[in-house]
mmCIF file of C-alpha atoms in Angstrom:
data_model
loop_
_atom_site.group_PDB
_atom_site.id
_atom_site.type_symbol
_atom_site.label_atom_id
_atom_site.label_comp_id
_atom_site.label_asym_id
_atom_site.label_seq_id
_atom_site.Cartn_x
_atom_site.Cartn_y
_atom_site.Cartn_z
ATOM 1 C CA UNK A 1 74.410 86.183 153.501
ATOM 2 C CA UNK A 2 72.694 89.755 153.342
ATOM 3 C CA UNK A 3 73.583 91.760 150.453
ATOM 4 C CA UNK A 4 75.687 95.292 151.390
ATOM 5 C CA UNK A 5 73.475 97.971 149.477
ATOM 6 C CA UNK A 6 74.742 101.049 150.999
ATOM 7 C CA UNK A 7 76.299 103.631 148.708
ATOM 8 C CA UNK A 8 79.832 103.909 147.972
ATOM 9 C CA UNK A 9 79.975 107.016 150.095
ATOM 10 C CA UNK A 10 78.025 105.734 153.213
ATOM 11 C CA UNK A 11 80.316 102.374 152.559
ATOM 12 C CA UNK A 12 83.295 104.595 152.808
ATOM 13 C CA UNK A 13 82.130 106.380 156.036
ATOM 14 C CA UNK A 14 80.935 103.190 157.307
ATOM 15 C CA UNK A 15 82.628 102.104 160.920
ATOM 16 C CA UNK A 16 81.049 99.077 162.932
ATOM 17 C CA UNK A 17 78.885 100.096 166.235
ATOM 18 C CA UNK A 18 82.041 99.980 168.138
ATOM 19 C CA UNK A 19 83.658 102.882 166.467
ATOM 20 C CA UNK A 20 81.106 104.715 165.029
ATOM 21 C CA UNK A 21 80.064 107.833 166.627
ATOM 22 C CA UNK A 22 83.516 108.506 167.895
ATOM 23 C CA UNK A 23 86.447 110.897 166.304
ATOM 24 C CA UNK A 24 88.848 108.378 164.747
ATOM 25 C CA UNK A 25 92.473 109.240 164.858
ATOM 26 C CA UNK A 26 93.880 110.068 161.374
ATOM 27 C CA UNK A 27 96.481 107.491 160.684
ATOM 28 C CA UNK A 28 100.023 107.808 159.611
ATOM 29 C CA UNK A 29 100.566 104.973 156.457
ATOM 30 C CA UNK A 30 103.651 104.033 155.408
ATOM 31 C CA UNK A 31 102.389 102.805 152.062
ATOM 32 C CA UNK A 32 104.782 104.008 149.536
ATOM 33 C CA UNK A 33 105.407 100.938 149.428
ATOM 34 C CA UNK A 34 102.930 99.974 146.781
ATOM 35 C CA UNK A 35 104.958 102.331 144.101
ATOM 36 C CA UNK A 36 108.378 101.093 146.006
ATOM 37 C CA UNK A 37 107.192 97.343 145.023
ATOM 38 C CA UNK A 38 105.865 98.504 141.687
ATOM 39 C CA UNK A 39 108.966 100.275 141.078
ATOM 40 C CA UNK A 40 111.024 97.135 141.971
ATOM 41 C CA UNK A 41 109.314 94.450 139.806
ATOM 42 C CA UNK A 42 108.988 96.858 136.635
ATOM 43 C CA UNK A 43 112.750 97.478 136.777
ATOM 44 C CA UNK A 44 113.485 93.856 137.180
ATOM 45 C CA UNK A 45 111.396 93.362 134.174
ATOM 46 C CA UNK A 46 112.533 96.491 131.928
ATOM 47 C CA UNK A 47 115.958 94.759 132.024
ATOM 48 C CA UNK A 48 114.116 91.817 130.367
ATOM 49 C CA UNK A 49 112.068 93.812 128.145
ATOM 50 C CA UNK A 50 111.902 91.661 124.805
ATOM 51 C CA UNK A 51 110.317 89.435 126.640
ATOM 52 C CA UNK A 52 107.616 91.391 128.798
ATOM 53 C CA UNK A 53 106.068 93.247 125.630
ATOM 54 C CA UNK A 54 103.164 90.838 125.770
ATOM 55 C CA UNK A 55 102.480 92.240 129.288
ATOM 56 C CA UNK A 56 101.323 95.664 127.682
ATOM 57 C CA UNK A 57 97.820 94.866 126.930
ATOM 58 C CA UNK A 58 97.402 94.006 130.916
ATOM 59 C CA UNK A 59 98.300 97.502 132.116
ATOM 60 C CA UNK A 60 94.836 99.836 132.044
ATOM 61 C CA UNK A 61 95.800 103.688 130.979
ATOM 62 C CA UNK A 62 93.509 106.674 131.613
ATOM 63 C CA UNK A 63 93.360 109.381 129.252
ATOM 64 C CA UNK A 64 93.801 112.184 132.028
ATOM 65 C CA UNK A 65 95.382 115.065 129.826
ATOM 66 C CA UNK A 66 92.228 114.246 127.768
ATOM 67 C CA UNK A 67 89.798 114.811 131.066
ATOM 68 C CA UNK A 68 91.208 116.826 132.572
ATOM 69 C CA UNK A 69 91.610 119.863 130.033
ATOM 70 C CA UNK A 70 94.162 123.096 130.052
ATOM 71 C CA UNK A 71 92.874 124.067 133.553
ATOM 72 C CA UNK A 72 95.621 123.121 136.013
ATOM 73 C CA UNK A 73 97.790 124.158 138.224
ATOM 74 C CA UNK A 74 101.637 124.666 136.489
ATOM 75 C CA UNK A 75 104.120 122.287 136.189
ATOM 76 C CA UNK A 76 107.517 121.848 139.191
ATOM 77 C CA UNK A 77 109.813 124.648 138.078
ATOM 78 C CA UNK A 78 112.535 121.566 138.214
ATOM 79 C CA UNK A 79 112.591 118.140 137.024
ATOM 80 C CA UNK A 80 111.268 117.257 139.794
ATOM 81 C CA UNK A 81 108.186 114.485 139.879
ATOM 82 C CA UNK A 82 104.749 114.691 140.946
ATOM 83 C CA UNK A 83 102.456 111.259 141.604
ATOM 84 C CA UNK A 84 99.111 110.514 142.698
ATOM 85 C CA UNK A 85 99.767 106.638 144.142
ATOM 86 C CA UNK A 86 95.891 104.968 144.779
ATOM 87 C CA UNK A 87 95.426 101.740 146.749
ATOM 88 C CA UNK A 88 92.127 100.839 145.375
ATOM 89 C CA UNK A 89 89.945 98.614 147.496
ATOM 90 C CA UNK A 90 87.634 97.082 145.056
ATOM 91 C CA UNK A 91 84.097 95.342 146.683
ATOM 92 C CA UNK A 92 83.612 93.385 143.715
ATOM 93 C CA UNK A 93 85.315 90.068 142.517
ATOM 94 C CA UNK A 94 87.958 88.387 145.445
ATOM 95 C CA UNK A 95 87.624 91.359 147.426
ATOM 96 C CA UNK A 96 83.828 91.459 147.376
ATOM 97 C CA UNK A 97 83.942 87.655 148.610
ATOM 98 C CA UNK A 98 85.801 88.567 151.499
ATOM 99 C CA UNK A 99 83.982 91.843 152.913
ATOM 100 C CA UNK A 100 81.248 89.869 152.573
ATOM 101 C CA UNK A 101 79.216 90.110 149.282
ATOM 102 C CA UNK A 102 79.930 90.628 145.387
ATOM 103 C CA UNK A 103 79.176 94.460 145.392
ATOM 104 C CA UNK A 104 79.680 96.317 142.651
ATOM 105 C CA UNK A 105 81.887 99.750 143.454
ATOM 106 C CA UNK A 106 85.646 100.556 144.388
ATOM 107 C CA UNK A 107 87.044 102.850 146.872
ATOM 108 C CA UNK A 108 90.439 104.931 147.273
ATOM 109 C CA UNK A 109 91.137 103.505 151.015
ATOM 110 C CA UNK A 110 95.116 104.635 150.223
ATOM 111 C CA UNK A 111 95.828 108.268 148.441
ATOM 112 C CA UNK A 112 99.424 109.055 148.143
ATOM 113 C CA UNK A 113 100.840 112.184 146.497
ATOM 114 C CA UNK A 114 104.623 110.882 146.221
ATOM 115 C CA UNK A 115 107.016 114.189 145.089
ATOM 116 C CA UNK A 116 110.264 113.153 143.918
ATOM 117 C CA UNK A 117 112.530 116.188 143.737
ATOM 118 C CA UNK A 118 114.898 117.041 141.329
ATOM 119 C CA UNK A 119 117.941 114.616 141.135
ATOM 120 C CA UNK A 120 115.719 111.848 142.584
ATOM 121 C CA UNK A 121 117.723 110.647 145.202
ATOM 122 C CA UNK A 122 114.762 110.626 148.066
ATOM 123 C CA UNK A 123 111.032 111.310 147.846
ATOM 124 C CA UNK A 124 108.255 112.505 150.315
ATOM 125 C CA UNK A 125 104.764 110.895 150.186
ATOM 126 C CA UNK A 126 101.774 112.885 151.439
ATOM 127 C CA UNK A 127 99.039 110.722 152.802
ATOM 128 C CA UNK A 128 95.909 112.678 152.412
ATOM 129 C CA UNK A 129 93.149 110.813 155.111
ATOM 130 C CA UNK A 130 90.508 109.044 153.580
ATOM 131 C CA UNK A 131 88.004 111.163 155.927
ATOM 132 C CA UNK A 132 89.535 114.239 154.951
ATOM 133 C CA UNK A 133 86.253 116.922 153.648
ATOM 134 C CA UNK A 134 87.460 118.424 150.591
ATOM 135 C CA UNK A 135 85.370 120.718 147.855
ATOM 136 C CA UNK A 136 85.449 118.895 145.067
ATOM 137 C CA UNK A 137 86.147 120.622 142.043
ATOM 138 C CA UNK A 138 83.606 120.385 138.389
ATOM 139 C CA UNK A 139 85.138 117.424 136.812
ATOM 140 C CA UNK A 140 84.364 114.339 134.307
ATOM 141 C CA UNK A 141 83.614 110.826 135.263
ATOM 142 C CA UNK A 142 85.025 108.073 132.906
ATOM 143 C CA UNK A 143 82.397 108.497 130.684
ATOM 144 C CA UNK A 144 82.499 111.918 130.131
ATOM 145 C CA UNK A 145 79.371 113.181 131.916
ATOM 146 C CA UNK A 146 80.505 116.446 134.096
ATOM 147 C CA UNK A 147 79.950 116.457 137.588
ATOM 148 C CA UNK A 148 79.374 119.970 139.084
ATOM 149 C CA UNK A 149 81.342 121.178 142.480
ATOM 150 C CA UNK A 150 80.291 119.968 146.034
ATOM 151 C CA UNK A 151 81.834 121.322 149.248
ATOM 152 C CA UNK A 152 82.669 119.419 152.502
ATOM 153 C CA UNK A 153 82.459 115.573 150.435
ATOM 154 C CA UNK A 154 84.296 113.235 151.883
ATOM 155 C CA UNK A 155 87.629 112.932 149.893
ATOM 156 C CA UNK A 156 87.405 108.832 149.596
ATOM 157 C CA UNK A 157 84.074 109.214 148.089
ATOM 158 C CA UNK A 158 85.572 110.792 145.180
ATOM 159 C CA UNK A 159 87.084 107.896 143.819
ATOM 160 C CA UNK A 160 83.768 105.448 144.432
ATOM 161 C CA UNK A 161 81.322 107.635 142.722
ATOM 162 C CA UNK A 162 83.162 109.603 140.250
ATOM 163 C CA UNK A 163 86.607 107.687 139.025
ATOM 164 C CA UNK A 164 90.259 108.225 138.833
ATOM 165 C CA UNK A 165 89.904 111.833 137.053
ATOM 166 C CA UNK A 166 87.492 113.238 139.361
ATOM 167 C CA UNK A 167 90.389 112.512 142.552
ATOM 168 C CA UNK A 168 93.164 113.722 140.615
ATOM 169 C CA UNK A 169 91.239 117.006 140.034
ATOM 170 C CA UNK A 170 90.217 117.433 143.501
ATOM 171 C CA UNK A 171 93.509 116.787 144.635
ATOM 172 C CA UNK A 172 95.225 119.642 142.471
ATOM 173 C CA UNK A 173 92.536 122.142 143.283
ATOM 174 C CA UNK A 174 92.924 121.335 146.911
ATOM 175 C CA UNK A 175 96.871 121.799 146.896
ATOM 176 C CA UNK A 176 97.879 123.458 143.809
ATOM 177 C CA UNK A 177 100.560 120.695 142.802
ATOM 178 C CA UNK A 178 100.400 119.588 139.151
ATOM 179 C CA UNK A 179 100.319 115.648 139.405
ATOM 180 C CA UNK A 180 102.777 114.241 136.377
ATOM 181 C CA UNK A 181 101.613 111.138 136.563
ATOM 182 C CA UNK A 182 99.011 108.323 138.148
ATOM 183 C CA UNK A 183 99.582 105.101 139.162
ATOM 184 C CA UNK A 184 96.486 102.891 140.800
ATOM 185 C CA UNK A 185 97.242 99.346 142.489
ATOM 186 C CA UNK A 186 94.212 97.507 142.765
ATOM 187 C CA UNK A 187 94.863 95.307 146.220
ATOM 188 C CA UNK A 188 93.223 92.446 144.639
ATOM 189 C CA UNK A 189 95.634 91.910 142.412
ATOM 190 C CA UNK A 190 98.359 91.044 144.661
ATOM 191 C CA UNK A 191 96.849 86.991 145.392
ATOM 192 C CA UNK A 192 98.183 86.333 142.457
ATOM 193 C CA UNK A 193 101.241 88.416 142.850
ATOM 194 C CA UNK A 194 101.724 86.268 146.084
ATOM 195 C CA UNK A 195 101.366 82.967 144.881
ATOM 196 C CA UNK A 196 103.898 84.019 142.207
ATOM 197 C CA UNK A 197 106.446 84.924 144.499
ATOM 198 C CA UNK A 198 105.829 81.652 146.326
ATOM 199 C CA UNK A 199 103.766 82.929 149.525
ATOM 200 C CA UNK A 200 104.600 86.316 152.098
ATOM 201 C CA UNK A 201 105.993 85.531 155.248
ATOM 202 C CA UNK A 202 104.073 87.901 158.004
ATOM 203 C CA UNK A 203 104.355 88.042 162.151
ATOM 204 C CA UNK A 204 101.213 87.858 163.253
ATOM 205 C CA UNK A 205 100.972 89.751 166.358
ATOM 206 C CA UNK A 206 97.870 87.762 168.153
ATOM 207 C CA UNK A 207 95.453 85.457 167.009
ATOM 208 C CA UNK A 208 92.905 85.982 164.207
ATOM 209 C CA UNK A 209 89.651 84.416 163.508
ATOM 210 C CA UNK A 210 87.168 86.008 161.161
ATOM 211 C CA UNK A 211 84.648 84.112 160.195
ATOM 212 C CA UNK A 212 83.362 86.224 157.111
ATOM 213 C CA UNK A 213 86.813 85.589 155.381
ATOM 214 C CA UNK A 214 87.322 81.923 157.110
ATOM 215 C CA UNK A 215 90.690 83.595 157.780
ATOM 216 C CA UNK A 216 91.777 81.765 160.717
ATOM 217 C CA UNK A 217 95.456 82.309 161.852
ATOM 218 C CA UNK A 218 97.571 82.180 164.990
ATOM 219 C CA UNK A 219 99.806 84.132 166.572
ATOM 220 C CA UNK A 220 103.571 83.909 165.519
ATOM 221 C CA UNK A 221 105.467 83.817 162.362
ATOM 222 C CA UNK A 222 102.812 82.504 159.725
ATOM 223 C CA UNK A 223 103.964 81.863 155.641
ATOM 224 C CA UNK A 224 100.305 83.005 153.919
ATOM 225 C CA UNK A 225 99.723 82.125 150.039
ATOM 226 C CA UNK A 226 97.393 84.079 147.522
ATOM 227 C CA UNK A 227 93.968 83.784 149.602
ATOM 228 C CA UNK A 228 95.047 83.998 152.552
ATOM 229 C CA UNK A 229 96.925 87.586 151.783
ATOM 230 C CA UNK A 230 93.577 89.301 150.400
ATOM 231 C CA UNK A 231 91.634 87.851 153.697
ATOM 232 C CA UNK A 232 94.493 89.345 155.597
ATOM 233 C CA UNK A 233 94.711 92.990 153.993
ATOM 234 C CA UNK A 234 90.891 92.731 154.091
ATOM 235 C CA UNK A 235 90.316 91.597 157.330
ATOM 236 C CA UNK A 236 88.340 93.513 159.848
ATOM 237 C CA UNK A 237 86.304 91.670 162.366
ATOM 238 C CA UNK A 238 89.015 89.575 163.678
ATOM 239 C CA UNK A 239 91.221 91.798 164.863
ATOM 240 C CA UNK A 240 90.335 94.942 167.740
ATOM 241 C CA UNK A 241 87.755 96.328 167.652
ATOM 242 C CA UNK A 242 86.285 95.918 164.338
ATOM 243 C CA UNK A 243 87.339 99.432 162.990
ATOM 244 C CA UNK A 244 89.265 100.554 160.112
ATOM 245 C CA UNK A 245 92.411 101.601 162.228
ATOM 246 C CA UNK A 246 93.313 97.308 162.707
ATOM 247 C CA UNK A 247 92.861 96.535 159.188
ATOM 248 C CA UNK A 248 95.366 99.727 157.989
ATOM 249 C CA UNK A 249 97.641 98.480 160.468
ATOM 250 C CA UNK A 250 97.424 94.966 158.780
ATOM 251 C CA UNK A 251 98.180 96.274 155.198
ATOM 252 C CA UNK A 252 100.972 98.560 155.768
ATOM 253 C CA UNK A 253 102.696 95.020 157.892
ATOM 254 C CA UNK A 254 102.000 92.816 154.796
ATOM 255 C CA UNK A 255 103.142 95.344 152.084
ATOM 256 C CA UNK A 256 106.040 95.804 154.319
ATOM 257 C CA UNK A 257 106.365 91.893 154.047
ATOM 258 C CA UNK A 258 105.685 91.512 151.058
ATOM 259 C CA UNK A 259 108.321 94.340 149.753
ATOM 260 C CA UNK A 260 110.931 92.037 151.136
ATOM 261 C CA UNK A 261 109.639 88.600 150.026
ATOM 262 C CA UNK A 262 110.190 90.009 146.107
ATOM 263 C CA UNK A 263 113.752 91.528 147.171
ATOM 264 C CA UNK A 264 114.808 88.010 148.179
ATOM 265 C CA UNK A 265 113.774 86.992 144.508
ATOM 266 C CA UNK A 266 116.344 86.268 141.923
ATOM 267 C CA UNK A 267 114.345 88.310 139.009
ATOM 268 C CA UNK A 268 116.965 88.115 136.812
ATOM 269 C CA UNK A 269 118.125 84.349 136.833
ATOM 270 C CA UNK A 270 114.444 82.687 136.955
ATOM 271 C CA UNK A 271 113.102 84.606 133.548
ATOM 272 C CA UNK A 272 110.018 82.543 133.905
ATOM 273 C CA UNK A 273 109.301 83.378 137.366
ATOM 274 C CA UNK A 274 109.892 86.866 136.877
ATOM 275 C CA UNK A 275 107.348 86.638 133.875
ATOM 276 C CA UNK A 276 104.919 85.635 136.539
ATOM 277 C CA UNK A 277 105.619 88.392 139.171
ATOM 278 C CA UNK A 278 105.737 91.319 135.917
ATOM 279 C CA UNK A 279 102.296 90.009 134.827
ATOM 280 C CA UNK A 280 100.150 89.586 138.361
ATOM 281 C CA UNK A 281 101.887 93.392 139.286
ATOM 282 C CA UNK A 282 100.805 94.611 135.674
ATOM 283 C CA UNK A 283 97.088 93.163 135.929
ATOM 284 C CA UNK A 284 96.685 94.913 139.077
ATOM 285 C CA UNK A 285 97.673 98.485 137.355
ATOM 286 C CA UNK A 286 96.310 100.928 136.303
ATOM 287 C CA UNK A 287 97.852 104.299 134.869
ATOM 288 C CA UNK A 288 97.785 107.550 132.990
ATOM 289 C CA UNK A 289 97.992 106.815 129.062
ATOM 290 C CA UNK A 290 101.755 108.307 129.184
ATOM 291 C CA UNK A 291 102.690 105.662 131.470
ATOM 292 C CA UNK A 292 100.411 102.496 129.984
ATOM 293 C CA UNK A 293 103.260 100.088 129.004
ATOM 294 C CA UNK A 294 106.120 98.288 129.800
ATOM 295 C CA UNK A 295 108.477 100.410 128.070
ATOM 296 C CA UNK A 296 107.051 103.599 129.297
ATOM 297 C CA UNK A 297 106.863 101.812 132.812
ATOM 298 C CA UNK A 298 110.578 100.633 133.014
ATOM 299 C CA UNK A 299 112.142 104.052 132.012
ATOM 300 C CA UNK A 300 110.296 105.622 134.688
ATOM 301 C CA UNK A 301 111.179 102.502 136.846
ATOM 302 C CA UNK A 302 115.080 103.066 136.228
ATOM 303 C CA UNK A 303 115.063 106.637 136.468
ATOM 304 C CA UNK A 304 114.138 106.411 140.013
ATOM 305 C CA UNK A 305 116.808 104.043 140.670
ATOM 306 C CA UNK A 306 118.714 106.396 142.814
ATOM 307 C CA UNK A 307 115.429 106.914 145.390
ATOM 308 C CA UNK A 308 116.661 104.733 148.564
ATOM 309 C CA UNK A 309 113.423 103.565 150.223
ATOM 310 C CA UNK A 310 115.309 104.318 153.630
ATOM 311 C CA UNK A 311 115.546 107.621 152.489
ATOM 312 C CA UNK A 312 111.502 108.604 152.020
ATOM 313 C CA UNK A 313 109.807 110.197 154.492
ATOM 314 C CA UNK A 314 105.857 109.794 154.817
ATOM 315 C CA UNK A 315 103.999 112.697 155.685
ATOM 316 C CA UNK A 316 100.130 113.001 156.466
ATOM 317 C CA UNK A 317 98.505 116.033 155.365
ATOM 318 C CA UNK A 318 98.334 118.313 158.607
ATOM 319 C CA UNK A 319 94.509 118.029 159.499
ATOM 320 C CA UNK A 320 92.100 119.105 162.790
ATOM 321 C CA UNK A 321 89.026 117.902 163.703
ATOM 322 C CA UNK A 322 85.977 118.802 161.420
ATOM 323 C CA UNK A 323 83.662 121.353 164.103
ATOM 324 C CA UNK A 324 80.609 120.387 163.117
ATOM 325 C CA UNK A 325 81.580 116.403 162.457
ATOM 326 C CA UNK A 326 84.214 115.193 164.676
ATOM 327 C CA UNK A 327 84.316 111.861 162.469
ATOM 328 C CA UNK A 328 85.668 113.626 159.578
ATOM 329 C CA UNK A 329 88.789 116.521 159.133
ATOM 330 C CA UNK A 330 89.598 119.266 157.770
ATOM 331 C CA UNK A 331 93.137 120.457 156.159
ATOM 332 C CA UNK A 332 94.952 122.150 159.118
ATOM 333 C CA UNK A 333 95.984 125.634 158.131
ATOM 334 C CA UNK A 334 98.495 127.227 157.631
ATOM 335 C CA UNK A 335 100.059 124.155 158.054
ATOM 336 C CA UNK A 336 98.471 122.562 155.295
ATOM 337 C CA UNK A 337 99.331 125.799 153.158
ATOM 338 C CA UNK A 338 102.692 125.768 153.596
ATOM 339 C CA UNK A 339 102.837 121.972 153.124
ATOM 340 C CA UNK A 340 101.821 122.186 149.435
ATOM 341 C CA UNK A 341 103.639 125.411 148.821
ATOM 342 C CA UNK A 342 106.977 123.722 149.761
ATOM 343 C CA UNK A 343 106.006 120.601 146.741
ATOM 344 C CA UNK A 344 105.036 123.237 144.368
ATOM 345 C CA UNK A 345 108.385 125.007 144.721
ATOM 346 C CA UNK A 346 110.089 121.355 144.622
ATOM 347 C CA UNK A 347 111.670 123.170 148.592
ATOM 348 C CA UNK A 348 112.628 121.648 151.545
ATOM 349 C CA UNK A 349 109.269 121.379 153.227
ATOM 350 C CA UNK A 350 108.937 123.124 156.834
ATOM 351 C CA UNK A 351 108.596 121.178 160.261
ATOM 352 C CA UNK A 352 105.968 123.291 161.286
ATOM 353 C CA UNK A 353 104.048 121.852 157.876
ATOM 354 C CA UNK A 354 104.088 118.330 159.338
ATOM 355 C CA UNK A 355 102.491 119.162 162.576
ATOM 356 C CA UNK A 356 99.302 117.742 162.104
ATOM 357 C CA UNK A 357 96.528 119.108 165.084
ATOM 358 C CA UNK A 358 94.114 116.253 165.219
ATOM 359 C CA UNK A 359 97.007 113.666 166.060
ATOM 360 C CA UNK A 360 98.841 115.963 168.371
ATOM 361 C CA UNK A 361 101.742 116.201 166.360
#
């Protein structure tokens, strides 16, 4: 098996030969799911707290304040909420098994900025496109060298070369919103999450046979365990045409899935079971320092009690075709504009800042 030694950037603007060299439609993702199912198992758990506190030393903080400095944009005028949600998709470990070599190197593949408004009855999650150009902003990397400004870098490529500080800045220079907090789910982490819960029922739609993953499946209702999952949220080249756009539509089905496998649990009555679940969703976490344990994690849990998952809407950042790379895009403006000015004011946020040119909509 060859080794993958392509840098994290070219890796992130990878697509095989039968995408490549065509504009790819920005995708709507409905993955607020990840903090939805994060949300749910940490509030199951902060009911049992006395016995979770052992589970604090597997959630990883990030000193952001720390990194970050004085230099940022203010704070919601309300009590309103601000969150950075990451999907990391790591290419080392399982994950580097399955795509097809132990590489060293993560990537943000999911970047959600969730605003809960005041009251916190419903939230909006902005999906900012992984091909998105951005200018990143001077920032530190998680060792503290600084890493001057760039324009027009890709905004997954943030993550992969310069860590979780690096994205949050760009993302606050880029709309102005001062992110509260940051929450990173490692998709690795759910195998054992899954074989915790006892398995994820999924519909496959039509057959799949990839032969880097040995993922081989059939079409129909299909019960996967731990392995199985992470070859099917990693999947690729069994399913159309080998791009990106198959495998997003395969993650936001099994999250989906997945989301209502641990609703069916009784958290509560099996105490040991729900150990299980609280410790595979804490090992695949990582945080800001404020929210870094279980205590910290369950209050923030329960106060978002009241947010009805029927109730959020998913928005992608409005974005057009980049003019002089029609595989990447650009923010849409004013569109765009308007979009972040409505989160910053904690508003009602304006139909014409949904319309998003490069998807028609």
């Amino acid at each position: 098996m060859s080794q993958d030694i392509r840098t994290p950037e070219t890796r992130s603007a990878r697509g095989d030969s039968a995408s490549r060299g065509r504009a790819r439609k920005p995708r709507r993702t409905g993955r607020i799911v990840l903090l939805v199912l994060l949300v749910l198992v940490l509030a199951a758990g902060g009911g049992l707290y006395w016995m979770y506190s052992s589970l604090d030393s597997n959630i990883k903080g990030v000193d952001l304040d720390k990194a970050l400095g004085d230099n940022r944009p203010q704070k919601l005028p309300t009590r309103g909420q601000n969150l950075l949600v990451l999907g990391s998709d790591s290419r080392a470990g399982a994950n580097g098994e399955l795509a097809g070599g132990n590489v060293s190197g993560a990537r943000s593949d999911t970047a959600l900025v969730v605003h809960i408004p005041e009251g916190r009855t419903q939230a909006t999650a902005v999906s900012i496109p992984r091909d998105t150009l951005v200018t990143r902003p001077e920032c530190a990397k998680s060792d503290g060298e600084a890493v001057p400004s760039a324009k027009r870098v890709m905004f997954n490529s943030v993550y992969a070369q310069h860590g979780p500080a690096c994205v949050v800045k760009t993302v606050e220079a880029m709309s102005g919103v001062r992110l509260d907090h940051y929450l990173e789910i490692d998709f690795a982490g759910f195998k054992d999450l899954v074989d915790a819960i006892g398995g994820v029922t999924v519909d496959v739609k039509q057959p799949i046979k990839d032969g880097a993953s040995g993922l081989d499946l059939q079409a129909g209702p299909q019960k996967l365990d731990g392995t199985q999952s992470l070859a099917y949220v990693r999947t690729r080249h069994g399913i159309g045409d080998g791009s990106d756009l198959g495998r997003i539509g395969l993650q936001q089905q099994f999250l989906t899935a997945l989301l209502s496998e641990v609703k069916k649990q009784d958290l509560l009555g099996s105490p040991t079971k729900s150990y299980k679940i609280a410790s595979s969703a804490t090992k695949a976490l990582t945080t800001d320092s404020s929210l870094a344990s279980l205590k910290a994690l369950s209050e923030f849990a329960r106060s978002m009690n009241g947010v009805d998952p029927q109730n959020m809407e998913t928005i992608m950042l409005p974005v057009a075709y980049d003019k002089k790379d029609p595989n990447r895009v650009v923010s849409a403006e004013p569109n765009a504009t308007q979009l972040w000015k409505a989160i910053r004011e904690d508003a009602e946020i304006p139909a014409s800042a949904k319309k998003s040119p490069a998807t028609g909509g």
